[in-house]
CSV table of C-alpha atoms in Angstrom, one decimal:
chain,number,residue,atom,x,y,z
A,1,MET,CA,-37.4,85.8,-4.9
A,2,LEU,CA,-40.0,88.3,-6.8
A,3,ASN,CA,-42.5,87.0,-9.3
A,4,ILE,CA,-44.2,89.4,-11.4
A,5,TYR,CA,-47.9,88.5,-13.7
A,6,PHE,CA,-48.0,91.3,-15.8
A,7,GLY,CA,-51.6,91.9,-17.0
A,8,ASP,CA,-55.2,91.0,-16.0
A,9,MET,CA,-55.1,89.2,-12.8
A,10,PRO,CA,-58.3,88.9,-11.3
A,11,GLU,CA,-57.1,87.5,-8.1
A,12,ALA,CA,-55.0,90.3,-7.4
A,13,ILE,CA,-56.4,93.1,-5.4
A,14,TYR,CA,-56.5,96.3,-7.3
A,15,ASN,CA,-57.7,99.1,-5.0
A,16,THR,CA,-55.0,98.8,-3.0
A,17,SER,CA,-55.8,102.0,-1.1
A,18,VAL,CA,-59.4,100.2,0.5
A,19,TYR,CA,-57.8,97.2,1.1
A,20,PHE,CA,-54.9,99.1,3.0
A,21,ARG,CA,-57.5,101.7,5.1
A,22,ASN,CA,-59.3,98.7,6.4
A,23,THR,CA,-56.5,96.0,7.1
A,24,TYR,CA,-53.3,97.7,8.2
A,25,LYS,CA,-51.6,96.8,11.3
A,26,ASP,CA,-50.4,100.0,13.9
A,27,LYS,CA,-46.9,98.2,14.1
A,28,TRP,CA,-46.3,98.4,10.1
A,29,ILE,CA,-45.9,102.0,10.3
A,30,THR,CA,-43.1,102.1,12.7
A,31,THR,CA,-41.0,100.0,11.1
A,32,GLU,CA,-37.6,101.1,9.9
A,33,LEU,CA,-38.1,99.8,6.2
A,34,SER,CA,-42.0,101.7,6.5
A,35,ARG,CA,-39.8,104.8,8.1
A,36,GLU,CA,-37.4,105.0,5.0
A,37,MET,CA,-40.1,104.4,2.4
A,38,ILE,CA,-42.4,106.9,3.7
A,39,ARG,CA,-39.6,109.2,3.9
A,40,ASP,CA,-38.0,108.4,0.7
A,41,ILE,CA,-41.7,108.6,-1.5
A,42,ASP,CA,-43.9,110.8,0.3
A,43,LYS,CA,-41.2,112.9,2.1
A,44,SER,CA,-42.8,112.4,5.5
A,45,GLU,CA,-42.0,111.8,8.6
A,46,VAL,CA,-43.3,108.9,11.1
A,47,LEU,CA,-43.9,110.1,14.4
A,48,SER,CA,-46.1,107.1,16.1
A,49,GLU,CA,-48.3,104.4,14.6
A,50,THR,CA,-51.6,106.8,14.1
A,51,LEU,CA,-49.3,109.9,13.0
A,52,ILE,CA,-47.2,111.1,10.1
A,53,GLN,CA,-45.9,114.6,9.7
A,54,SER,CA,-46.0,115.6,5.9
A,55,PRO,CA,-44.6,119.0,4.6
A,56,ILE,CA,-48.0,119.3,2.5
A,57,PHE,CA,-50.8,118.0,5.2
A,58,GLY,CA,-48.8,118.7,8.2
A,59,PRO,CA,-50.0,115.9,10.8
A,60,MET,CA,-51.9,113.1,8.9
A,61,PRO,CA,-53.1,109.5,9.9
A,62,PRO,CA,-51.5,106.9,7.7
A,63,THR,CA,-54.7,106.2,5.6
A,64,GLN,CA,-53.4,109.7,4.0
A,65,LEU,CA,-49.9,108.2,2.8
A,66,SER,CA,-49.7,107.8,-1.1
A,67,GLY,CA,-51.0,104.7,-2.7
A,68,GLY,CA,-47.6,104.0,-3.7
A,69,VAL,CA,-46.4,103.8,0.0
A,70,LYS,CA,-49.9,101.8,0.8
A,71,THR,CA,-49.2,99.3,-1.4
A,72,LEU,CA,-45.5,98.6,-0.6
A,73,MET,CA,-46.4,98.4,2.8
A,74,LEU,CA,-49.0,95.6,1.7
A,75,ILE,CA,-46.7,93.8,-0.2
A,76,ALA,CA,-44.1,94.1,2.7
A,77,TYR,CA,-46.3,92.5,5.1
A,78,ASP,CA,-49.3,91.0,3.9
A,79,ARG,CA,-48.6,87.5,3.1
A,80,ASN,CA,-51.6,86.4,2.2
A,81,HIS,CA,-52.6,88.4,-0.6
A,82,ILE,CA,-51.6,89.2,-4.3
A,83,PHE,CA,-51.3,92.7,-4.8
A,84,ASN,CA,-51.4,95.3,-8.0
A,85,ALA,CA,-49.2,97.6,-7.8
A,86,HIS,CA,-50.6,99.8,-10.5
A,87,ASN,CA,-50.4,102.7,-8.0
A,88,CYS,CA,-46.3,102.6,-7.5
A,89,GLY,CA,-44.3,104.4,-9.8
A,90,ASP,CA,-41.0,104.1,-10.6
A,91,ASN,CA,-39.9,105.4,-7.5
A,92,CYS,CA,-41.3,102.3,-5.6
A,93,ALA,CA,-39.3,99.9,-7.9
A,94,LYS,CA,-36.6,100.1,-5.5
A,95,TRP,CA,-38.1,99.0,-2.6
A,96,ILE,CA,-40.3,96.5,-4.4
A,97,LEU,CA,-36.6,95.1,-4.9
A,98,LYS,CA,-35.4,95.4,-1.7
A,99,ILE,CA,-38.9,93.8,0.2
A,100,ALA,CA,-38.1,90.7,-1.9
A,101,GLN,CA,-34.6,90.5,-0.6
A,102,MET,CA,-35.7,90.9,2.9
A,103,ARG,CA,-38.7,88.5,3.0
A,104,LYS,CA,-37.4,85.0,2.0
A,105,ASP,CA,-40.6,83.8,0.6
A,106,ARG,CA,-41.7,84.2,-2.6
A,107,ILE,CA,-43.2,87.6,-3.6
A,108,VAL,CA,-46.2,87.6,-6.3
A,109,ILE,CA,-46.8,91.1,-7.2
A,110,ASN,CA,-49.5,92.1,-10.2
A,111,LEU,CA,-48.3,94.7,-13.1
A,112,ARG,CA,-49.9,96.2,-15.9
A,113,HIS,CA,-47.4,98.7,-16.8
A,114,LEU,CA,-43.6,98.1,-17.2
A,115,MET,CA,-41.9,99.5,-14.2
A,116,ASP,CA,-38.5,100.7,-14.7
A,117,PHE,CA,-36.4,99.0,-12.1
A,118,GLY,CA,-33.0,100.6,-12.8
A,119,GLU,CA,-29.9,100.2,-14.0
A,120,GLY,CA,-28.8,97.5,-11.8
A,121,GLU,CA,-28.9,93.7,-11.5
A,122,PHE,CA,-31.8,91.8,-9.8
A,123,LYS,CA,-33.4,88.5,-10.2
A,124,ILE,CA,-37.2,88.6,-11.3
A,125,ARG,CA,-39.3,85.6,-12.7
A,126,VAL,CA,-41.8,86.5,-14.9
A,127,MET,CA,-45.0,84.6,-14.6
A,128,ASN,CA,-46.2,84.7,-18.1
A,129,THR,CA,-43.3,83.0,-19.4
A,130,ASN,CA,-42.1,81.6,-16.6
A,131,LYS,CA,-38.4,82.9,-17.4
A,132,ILE,CA,-36.0,84.6,-14.9
A,133,VAL,CA,-34.6,88.0,-16.0
A,134,ARG,CA,-31.8,90.1,-14.3
A,135,ASN,CA,-32.0,93.7,-15.7
A,136,MET,CA,-34.2,95.8,-17.4
A,137,ALA,CA,-33.2,94.5,-20.9
A,138,GLU,CA,-34.3,91.5,-20.3
A,139,LEU,CA,-37.2,91.9,-18.1
A,140,THR,CA,-38.3,94.5,-21.2
A,141,LEU,CA,-38.5,91.6,-23.5
A,142,GLN,CA,-40.5,89.2,-21.4
A,143,ALA,CA,-43.0,92.1,-20.4
A,144,VAL,CA,-43.6,94.0,-23.4
A,145,ASP,CA,-46.3,91.7,-24.9
A,146,PHE,CA,-48.3,91.9,-22.0
A,147,VAL,CA,-48.5,95.8,-21.0
B,1,MET,CA,-66.7,119.9,-26.5
B,2,LYS,CA,-63.7,121.7,-27.8
B,3,GLY,CA,-61.6,124.3,-26.9
B,4,SER,CA,-58.4,124.4,-24.7
B,5,LYS,CA,-59.7,124.6,-20.6
B,6,LEU,CA,-57.3,126.3,-17.9
B,7,ILE,CA,-58.4,124.6,-14.6
B,8,ARG,CA,-57.2,126.0,-11.3
B,9,ILE,CA,-57.9,123.7,-8.2
B,10,SER,CA,-57.0,124.4,-4.6
B,11,ASN,CA,-57.9,123.9,-1.1
B,12,ARG,CA,-55.6,124.9,2.3
B,13,PHE,CA,-53.5,122.3,1.3
B,14,ALA,CA,-52.8,122.3,-2.5
B,15,LYS,CA,-53.2,123.9,-5.4
B,16,TYR,CA,-53.1,122.8,-9.0
B,17,MET,CA,-53.0,124.7,-12.7
B,18,PHE,CA,-53.1,122.9,-15.9
B,19,GLU,CA,-54.3,123.3,-19.2
B,20,LEU,CA,-56.3,120.3,-21.0
B,21,ARG,CA,-56.1,120.6,-24.7
B,22,ARG,CA,-57.8,117.6,-26.0
B,23,ASN,CA,-60.6,115.1,-24.6
B,24,ILE,CA,-58.0,112.5,-23.1
B,25,THR,CA,-55.3,113.4,-21.4
B,26,VAL,CA,-53.6,110.9,-19.1
B,27,VAL,CA,-51.9,111.3,-15.6
B,28,ARG,CA,-48.8,108.6,-14.0
B,29,GLY,CA,-45.5,109.0,-13.2
B,30,ASP,CA,-44.1,108.6,-9.5
B,31,SER,CA,-45.9,107.9,-6.2
B,32,GLY,CA,-46.2,110.7,-3.7
B,33,THR,CA,-46.5,113.6,-6.4
B,34,GLY,CA,-50.3,114.3,-5.6
B,35,LYS,CA,-52.3,112.7,-8.2
B,36,THR,CA,-54.7,111.1,-5.8
B,37,THR,CA,-54.9,114.2,-4.0
B,38,LEU,CA,-56.0,116.1,-7.3
B,39,PHE,CA,-58.6,113.4,-7.6
B,40,ASN,CA,-60.0,113.4,-4.1
B,41,MET,CA,-60.0,117.7,-4.2
B,42,VAL,CA,-62.2,117.0,-7.5
B,43,ALA,CA,-64.6,114.3,-6.0
B,44,ASP,CA,-64.9,116.4,-2.6
B,45,TYR,CA,-66.3,119.2,-4.6
B,46,THR,CA,-68.6,116.5,-7.0
B,47,ARG,CA,-70.2,115.7,-3.8
B,48,ASN,CA,-70.2,118.9,-2.0
B,49,LYS,CA,-69.8,121.9,-4.7
B,50,GLU,CA,-68.5,125.4,-2.7
B,51,GLN,CA,-69.4,123.5,0.8
B,52,SER,CA,-66.6,121.3,0.0
B,53,GLY,CA,-63.9,124.3,0.9
B,54,VAL,CA,-62.5,123.1,-2.3
B,55,ASN,CA,-62.6,125.8,-5.0
B,56,ILE,CA,-62.7,125.0,-8.8
B,57,SER,CA,-61.9,127.7,-11.8
B,58,ALA,CA,-62.6,126.2,-15.0
B,59,PRO,CA,-64.4,127.1,-17.8
B,60,CYS,CA,-66.8,124.1,-17.6
B,61,PRO,CA,-68.0,121.6,-14.9
B,62,CYS,CA,-65.3,119.3,-13.3
B,63,VAL,CA,-66.4,115.9,-12.1
B,64,ALA,CA,-64.9,113.0,-10.4
B,65,LEU,CA,-66.4,109.7,-11.4
B,66,THR,CA,-66.5,107.9,-8.0
B,67,ASP,CA,-69.7,105.5,-8.4
B,68,VAL,CA,-69.4,101.9,-8.5
B,69,ASN,CA,-71.8,101.7,-11.4
B,70,TRP,CA,-69.7,104.2,-13.2
B,71,GLU,CA,-72.0,103.8,-16.5
B,72,ALA,CA,-75.0,105.3,-14.8
B,73,GLN,CA,-73.4,108.2,-13.3
B,74,LEU,CA,-71.7,108.9,-16.6
B,75,ARG,CA,-75.1,109.3,-18.4
B,76,ASP,CA,-75.8,112.2,-16.7
B,77,ILE,CA,-72.3,114.2,-17.2
B,78,HIS,CA,-72.1,116.5,-20.1
B,79,GLU,CA,-70.2,119.0,-21.4
B,80,SER,CA,-67.7,118.8,-18.6
B,81,VAL,CA,-64.1,117.3,-17.3
B,82,VAL,CA,-64.5,114.0,-16.1
B,83,PHE,CA,-61.6,113.0,-13.2
B,84,ILE,CA,-61.4,109.3,-12.9
B,85,ASP,CA,-58.2,107.8,-10.7
B,86,GLU,CA,-57.5,104.5,-11.0
B,87,ASP,CA,-57.0,104.1,-7.6
B,88,SER,CA,-60.2,105.2,-7.0
B,89,ASN,CA,-62.2,103.5,-9.8
B,90,HIS,CA,-63.2,99.4,-10.0
B,91,ASN,CA,-60.8,98.3,-12.4
B,92,TYR,CA,-63.0,99.6,-15.4
B,93,LEU,CA,-60.8,102.0,-17.1
B,94,SER,CA,-59.0,99.5,-19.5
B,95,SER,CA,-62.3,97.8,-20.4
B,96,LYS,CA,-63.8,98.3,-23.6
B,97,ASP,CA,-66.9,99.4,-22.3
B,98,PHE,CA,-64.7,102.4,-20.8
B,99,ALA,CA,-63.4,102.9,-24.5
B,100,ARG,CA,-66.8,103.0,-26.1
B,101,ALA,CA,-68.3,105.5,-23.2
B,102,VAL,CA,-65.6,107.8,-24.0
B,103,GLN,CA,-65.8,107.4,-27.8
B,104,ASN,CA,-69.4,108.3,-27.5
B,105,SER,CA,-69.2,111.6,-25.0
B,106,ASP,CA,-69.1,114.9,-25.2
B,107,ASN,CA,-66.8,115.1,-22.1
B,108,TYR,CA,-62.9,115.7,-21.6
B,109,TYR,CA,-61.3,113.0,-19.4
B,110,VAL,CA,-58.4,113.2,-16.8
B,111,LEU,CA,-57.4,109.9,-16.2
B,112,ILE,CA,-55.0,109.0,-13.7
B,113,THR,CA,-53.3,105.6,-14.6
B,114,ARG,CA,-50.3,104.2,-15.4
B,115,GLU,CA,-52.3,101.5,-17.5
B,116,ASN,CA,-51.4,101.7,-21.3
B,117,LEU,CA,-55.2,102.0,-22.2
B,118,HIS,CA,-55.1,100.0,-25.4
B,119,ASP,CA,-58.3,100.9,-26.7
B,120,LEU,CA,-58.0,104.6,-26.2
B,121,PRO,CA,-56.6,107.0,-28.8
B,122,TYR,CA,-54.5,109.0,-26.9
B,123,SER,CA,-52.0,111.5,-27.9
B,124,VAL,CA,-48.6,111.1,-27.0
B,125,GLU,CA,-48.5,115.2,-26.3
B,126,GLU,CA,-51.5,114.5,-23.2
B,127,ILE,CA,-49.4,112.2,-21.1
B,128,TYR,CA,-48.5,114.5,-17.8
B,129,GLU,CA,-46.5,113.9,-14.8
B,130,ILE,CA,-46.8,116.0,-11.4
B,131,LYS,CA,-44.4,118.4,-10.5
B,132,LYS,CA,-45.2,119.9,-7.0
B,133,SER,CA,-43.3,122.9,-5.3
B,134,GLY,CA,-44.6,123.1,-1.7
B,135,LYS,CA,-48.2,123.7,-2.4
B,136,TYR,CA,-48.2,124.4,-6.3
B,137,HIS,CA,-48.4,121.2,-8.3
B,138,LEU,CA,-48.4,121.5,-12.2
B,139,PHE,CA,-48.7,119.2,-15.3
B,140,ARG,CA,-45.6,118.3,-17.1
B,141,ASN,CA,-45.4,116.2,-20.1
B,142,ILE,CA,-43.5,113.4,-20.1
B,143,TYR,CA,-42.8,113.0,-23.4
B,144,ASN,CA,-41.2,116.4,-24.4
B,145,SER,CA,-38.9,117.1,-27.4
B,146,GLN,CA,-37.4,120.3,-28.8
B,147,PHE,CA,-38.7,119.2,-32.4
B,148,ASP,CA,-41.4,121.8,-33.8
B,149,ASN,CA,-43.3,119.6,-35.9
B,150,GLY,CA,-44.2,116.5,-33.6
B,151,TYR,CA,-42.6,114.3,-31.0
B,152,LEU,CA,-39.0,113.4,-31.9
B,153,HIS,CA,-36.9,110.8,-30.1
B,154,ASP,CA,-33.8,109.8,-31.4
B,155,GLU,CA,-30.5,109.2,-28.9
B,156,GLN,CA,-28.4,108.2,-32.1
B,157,PRO,CA,-29.1,110.9,-34.8
B,158,THR,CA,-25.7,110.1,-36.8
B,159,GLN,CA,-26.7,106.5,-37.3
B,160,PRO,CA,-28.6,105.9,-40.2
B,161,PHE,CA,-31.8,103.6,-40.1
B,162,ASN,CA,-32.8,100.5,-42.5
B,163,VAL,CA,-36.1,100.1,-41.3
B,164,ILE,CA,-39.3,102.3,-41.8
B,165,VAL,CA,-42.0,101.4,-39.6
B,166,THR,CA,-46.0,102.9,-39.9
B,167,GLU,CA,-48.9,101.9,-38.8
B,168,ASP,CA,-50.5,100.4,-41.6
B,169,ALA,CA,-50.4,100.3,-45.3
B,170,LYS,CA,-52.5,103.8,-46.3
B,171,SER,CA,-51.5,107.1,-48.1
B,172,GLY,CA,-48.5,107.4,-45.6
B,173,PHE,CA,-46.8,103.9,-45.7
B,174,GLN,CA,-47.2,104.4,-49.7
B,175,PHE,CA,-45.5,108.2,-49.5
B,176,PHE,CA,-42.8,106.7,-47.1
B,177,GLN,CA,-42.1,103.8,-49.6
B,178,ALA,CA,-41.9,105.5,-52.7
B,179,VAL,CA,-39.4,108.2,-51.3
B,180,PHE,CA,-37.5,105.9,-48.9
B,181,GLU,CA,-37.4,102.2,-49.9
B,182,ASP,CA,-34.1,101.4,-51.7
B,183,ASN,CA,-31.3,98.6,-51.6
B,184,GLU,CA,-30.5,99.9,-47.9
B,185,THR,CA,-34.0,100.8,-46.3
B,186,VAL,CA,-37.4,99.3,-46.2
B,187,CYS,CA,-40.6,100.1,-45.1
B,188,ILE,CA,-43.2,97.9,-43.0
B,189,PRO,CA,-46.5,98.7,-42.2
B,190,ALA,CA,-46.9,97.2,-38.9
B,191,GLY,CA,-50.7,96.6,-39.4
B,192,ALA,CA,-51.4,98.6,-36.2
B,193,ASN,CA,-49.8,100.5,-33.3
B,194,SER,CA,-49.8,97.9,-31.0
B,195,ASN,CA,-47.9,95.6,-33.3
B,196,ILE,CA,-44.9,98.0,-33.8
B,197,HIS,CA,-42.9,97.1,-31.3
B,198,SER,CA,-42.8,93.5,-32.5
B,199,VAL,CA,-41.5,94.8,-35.9
B,200,ILE,CA,-39.1,96.6,-34.1
B,201,ARG,CA,-38.1,93.2,-32.5
B,202,LYS,CA,-37.6,91.8,-35.2
B,203,ASP,CA,-34.5,93.6,-36.3
B,204,PRO,CA,-32.1,93.8,-33.2
B,205,GLU,CA,-29.0,94.7,-35.5
B,206,GLY,CA,-30.4,97.5,-37.5
B,207,LYS,CA,-31.9,101.1,-36.6
B,208,THR,CA,-36.0,101.5,-36.6
B,209,VAL,CA,-37.7,104.5,-37.4
B,210,VAL,CA,-41.4,104.4,-36.2
B,211,ILE,CA,-43.7,107.0,-38.2
B,212,ALA,CA,-47.0,107.0,-36.4
B,213,ASP,CA,-49.6,109.5,-35.8
B,214,GLY,CA,-48.7,110.8,-32.6
B,215,ALA,CA,-52.6,112.1,-31.7
B,216,ALA,CA,-53.2,108.4,-30.7
B,217,PHE,CA,-50.1,106.9,-29.8
B,218,GLY,CA,-50.1,107.5,-26.1
B,219,SER,CA,-51.0,103.8,-25.3
B,220,GLU,CA,-47.8,102.4,-27.2
B,221,ILE,CA,-45.1,105.1,-26.5
B,222,ASP,CA,-43.9,104.0,-23.0
B,223,ARG,CA,-43.6,100.0,-24.1
B,224,VAL,CA,-41.5,101.3,-27.6
B,225,LEU,CA,-39.1,103.6,-25.9
B,226,LYS,CA,-38.4,100.8,-23.2
B,227,LEU,CA,-36.9,99.0,-25.9
B,228,GLU,CA,-33.9,100.8,-25.9
B,229,LYS,CA,-33.1,99.4,-22.7
B,230,SER,CA,-32.8,95.9,-24.1
B,231,GLY,CA,-30.5,97.3,-27.1
B,232,PHE,CA,-32.7,98.0,-30.1
B,233,ARG,CA,-31.9,101.3,-32.0
B,234,ILE,CA,-35.1,103.0,-32.4
B,235,CYS,CA,-35.6,106.7,-34.2
B,236,LEU,CA,-39.8,107.7,-33.2
B,237,TYR,CA,-41.5,110.3,-35.1
B,238,LEU,CA,-44.7,111.4,-34.3
B,239,PRO,CA,-46.4,114.0,-36.3
B,240,GLU,CA,-50.2,114.3,-35.4
B,241,SER,CA,-50.7,112.1,-38.3
B,242,PHE,CA,-49.5,112.0,-42.5
B,243,GLU,CA,-52.5,114.2,-43.1
B,244,TRP,CA,-51.1,116.9,-40.6
B,245,ILE,CA,-47.7,116.5,-42.0
B,246,ILE,CA,-49.0,117.6,-46.0
B,247,LEU,CA,-51.8,120.2,-44.2
B,248,ARG,CA,-48.2,121.5,-42.4
B,249,SER,CA,-45.9,121.4,-45.8
B,250,GLY,CA,-47.5,124.5,-47.1
B,251,LEU,CA,-49.4,122.4,-50.4
B,252,ILE,CA,-52.9,123.2,-48.5
B,253,ASP,CA,-53.9,126.8,-48.1
B,254,GLY,CA,-56.0,128.1,-45.2
B,255,VAL,CA,-55.4,125.9,-42.8
B,256,GLU,CA,-53.3,127.9,-40.7
B,257,ASP,CA,-55.2,129.1,-38.2
B,258,ILE,CA,-56.5,125.6,-37.5
B,259,LEU,CA,-53.1,124.4,-37.1
B,260,ALA,CA,-52.3,127.1,-34.8
B,261,SER,CA,-54.9,126.1,-32.3
B,262,PRO,CA,-56.7,123.1,-33.4
B,263,SER,CA,-58.0,122.6,-30.0
B,264,GLU,CA,-60.4,125.5,-30.8
B,265,TYR,CA,-61.9,123.4,-34.3
B,266,ILE,CA,-61.9,120.3,-33.1
B,267,GLU,CA,-65.3,118.7,-31.7
B,268,SER,CA,-64.1,115.8,-29.7
B,269,GLN,CA,-67.5,114.1,-29.9
B,270,LYS,CA,-67.1,114.1,-33.6
B,271,TYR,CA,-63.3,113.3,-33.9
B,272,LEU,CA,-62.3,110.8,-30.8
B,273,SER,CA,-58.9,111.8,-31.7
B,274,TRP,CA,-56.7,114.5,-33.7
B,275,GLU,CA,-55.6,112.8,-36.6
B,276,ARG,CA,-59.1,111.5,-37.8
B,277,TYR,CA,-59.8,115.0,-37.8
B,278,PHE,CA,-57.0,115.9,-40.0
B,279,THR,CA,-57.8,113.6,-42.1
B,280,ALA,CA,-61.3,115.0,-42.9
B,281,LEU,CA,-59.8,118.2,-42.7
B,282,LEU,CA,-57.6,117.1,-45.6
B,283,THR,CA,-59.8,115.6,-47.7
B,284,GLU,CA,-62.3,118.2,-47.7
B,285,GLN,CA,-59.7,120.9,-48.7
B,286,THR,CA,-58.4,119.0,-51.8
B,287,GLN,CA,-61.5,117.2,-52.8
B,288,ASP,CA,-61.8,117.9,-56.8
B,289,GLY,CA,-58.6,119.2,-56.9
B,290,TYR,CA,-55.2,117.6,-58.3
B,291,LEU,CA,-54.1,116.8,-55.0
B,292,ALA,CA,-57.4,115.3,-54.2
B,293,TYR,CA,-56.6,113.1,-50.9
B,294,ARG,CA,-58.0,109.5,-50.2
B,295,LYS,CA,-56.3,108.0,-47.2
B,296,ALA,CA,-56.8,104.3,-48.7
B,297,LYS,CA,-54.9,105.1,-51.8
B,298,LEU,CA,-52.0,107.8,-52.0
B,299,ASN,CA,-52.7,110.4,-55.1
B,300,GLU,CA,-49.8,109.9,-57.1
B,301,ASN,CA,-49.3,113.6,-57.8
B,302,TYR,CA,-48.2,113.9,-54.0
B,303,LEU,CA,-44.9,111.7,-55.6
B,304,ASN,CA,-44.0,114.7,-58.0
B,305,ASP,CA,-40.7,116.7,-57.1
B,306,ASN,CA,-42.4,119.7,-55.5
B,307,GLU,CA,-44.7,118.0,-53.2
B,308,VAL,CA,-42.2,115.7,-52.4
B,309,GLY,CA,-40.0,118.3,-51.5
B,310,ALA,CA,-42.8,120.0,-49.6
B,311,ILE,CA,-43.8,117.0,-47.3
B,312,LEU,CA,-40.3,116.1,-46.4
B,313,SER,CA,-39.7,119.7,-45.4
B,314,VAL,CA,-41.5,119.2,-42.4
B,315,LEU,CA,-39.9,115.9,-41.3
B,316,PRO,CA,-36.9,116.1,-39.1
B,317,GLU,CA,-33.6,116.2,-41.0
B,318,VAL,CA,-32.4,112.7,-39.4
B,319,ILE,CA,-35.0,111.2,-41.7
B,320,ARG,CA,-35.2,113.4,-44.7
B,321,ARG,CA,-31.7,113.3,-45.3
B,322,LYS,CA,-31.9,109.2,-46.5
B,323,ARG,CA,-34.5,110.4,-49.3
B,324,LYS,CA,-33.6,107.7,-51.9
B,325,THR,CA,-31.5,109.5,-54.8
B,326,ILE,CA,-34.0,108.5,-58.5
């Protein structure tokens, strides 16, 4: 289940782009999940583990992906750390929910803004209040004091 | 620094064009729209100037804050546009130290962040997302309304309201209380911008009108509007400030040029946000007259029929029509 801590969380890795650049694994890039996220958010196509075709930059390395996509991959594949998803826009929200569904273990992320998880139902534990919420109406009421 | 700044930044991949009108501009929005690319282009230019291959056309220097020791770097930057990306900084944007540095600065700031930054007074009109078409990137207001006299958001305009919330209990509150409070409508001072969302949550059944200074409400607007997702009914009206409403009402002569282009008159180092300037301007323009303005206590002459009518004429109809009958 997805767990979110809203507000300052010193143990969360804040500069996810730097962390990604120094730690990502080639095999992350070519998974079906990563291909879909990169296509959806960066409008780019994965050509290989080391090469991505961007409509803006042309051929580019994975380190040049958007901060949002890099953070999503860290959340999906690095199980040893907590990441601040500050550079994930609302267009990353559905992918965070999907990653949480795919991963069977407990996922923790840190947010300092109220991400819009859309109109649908979901299951998120707000760690600040230890309440489980199932839609944006409930999430807003639990999180609004901490952002 | 004062005045609007038209800025063009380009390299072989991307072209950005935007105009800054105030000292603090916030850029957020979806991932993958080119925010960090913009910052990296300015950072390349900061390090290598023209030899970076980045072209910048601007009426003042554009500088990216890249150093770990950001305070030292900032001390040497003056009369410039300073770009800061939350993805490239060391998590200081929401600190009180950074807010203090901005407060004492003669620079403009472009802050690329999704954090609300509660210690910085920035305008709802200066929160942007980037829209791109091929290489071309433009800033677009996230909070846009068609109303001329401030930002107005009301998804249920036919539903009457029963609560008016203002930021504090000063002149603006005193005016709205005198004009609107009756058996059906109560006026509540929140005590601070950051308490407004709490006041709204105390009335889940009714409809709340929030009247706050748009010039400094940028840090609150996201979480206040998101309360609508939880079923709260909200009308959000954000003029620059109550003093701006009075200046805009026609009661005060000689301010038309200023109101038409405030950027050209407001020195950002002296006035961190525009509502402070409008308070000073109104106080100065009315001193010794029958409308002498004091922020702490409303001059009762503002409650004469003529003055009330003029001030209400600036407000949106959805609020104005609820004026109580005396």
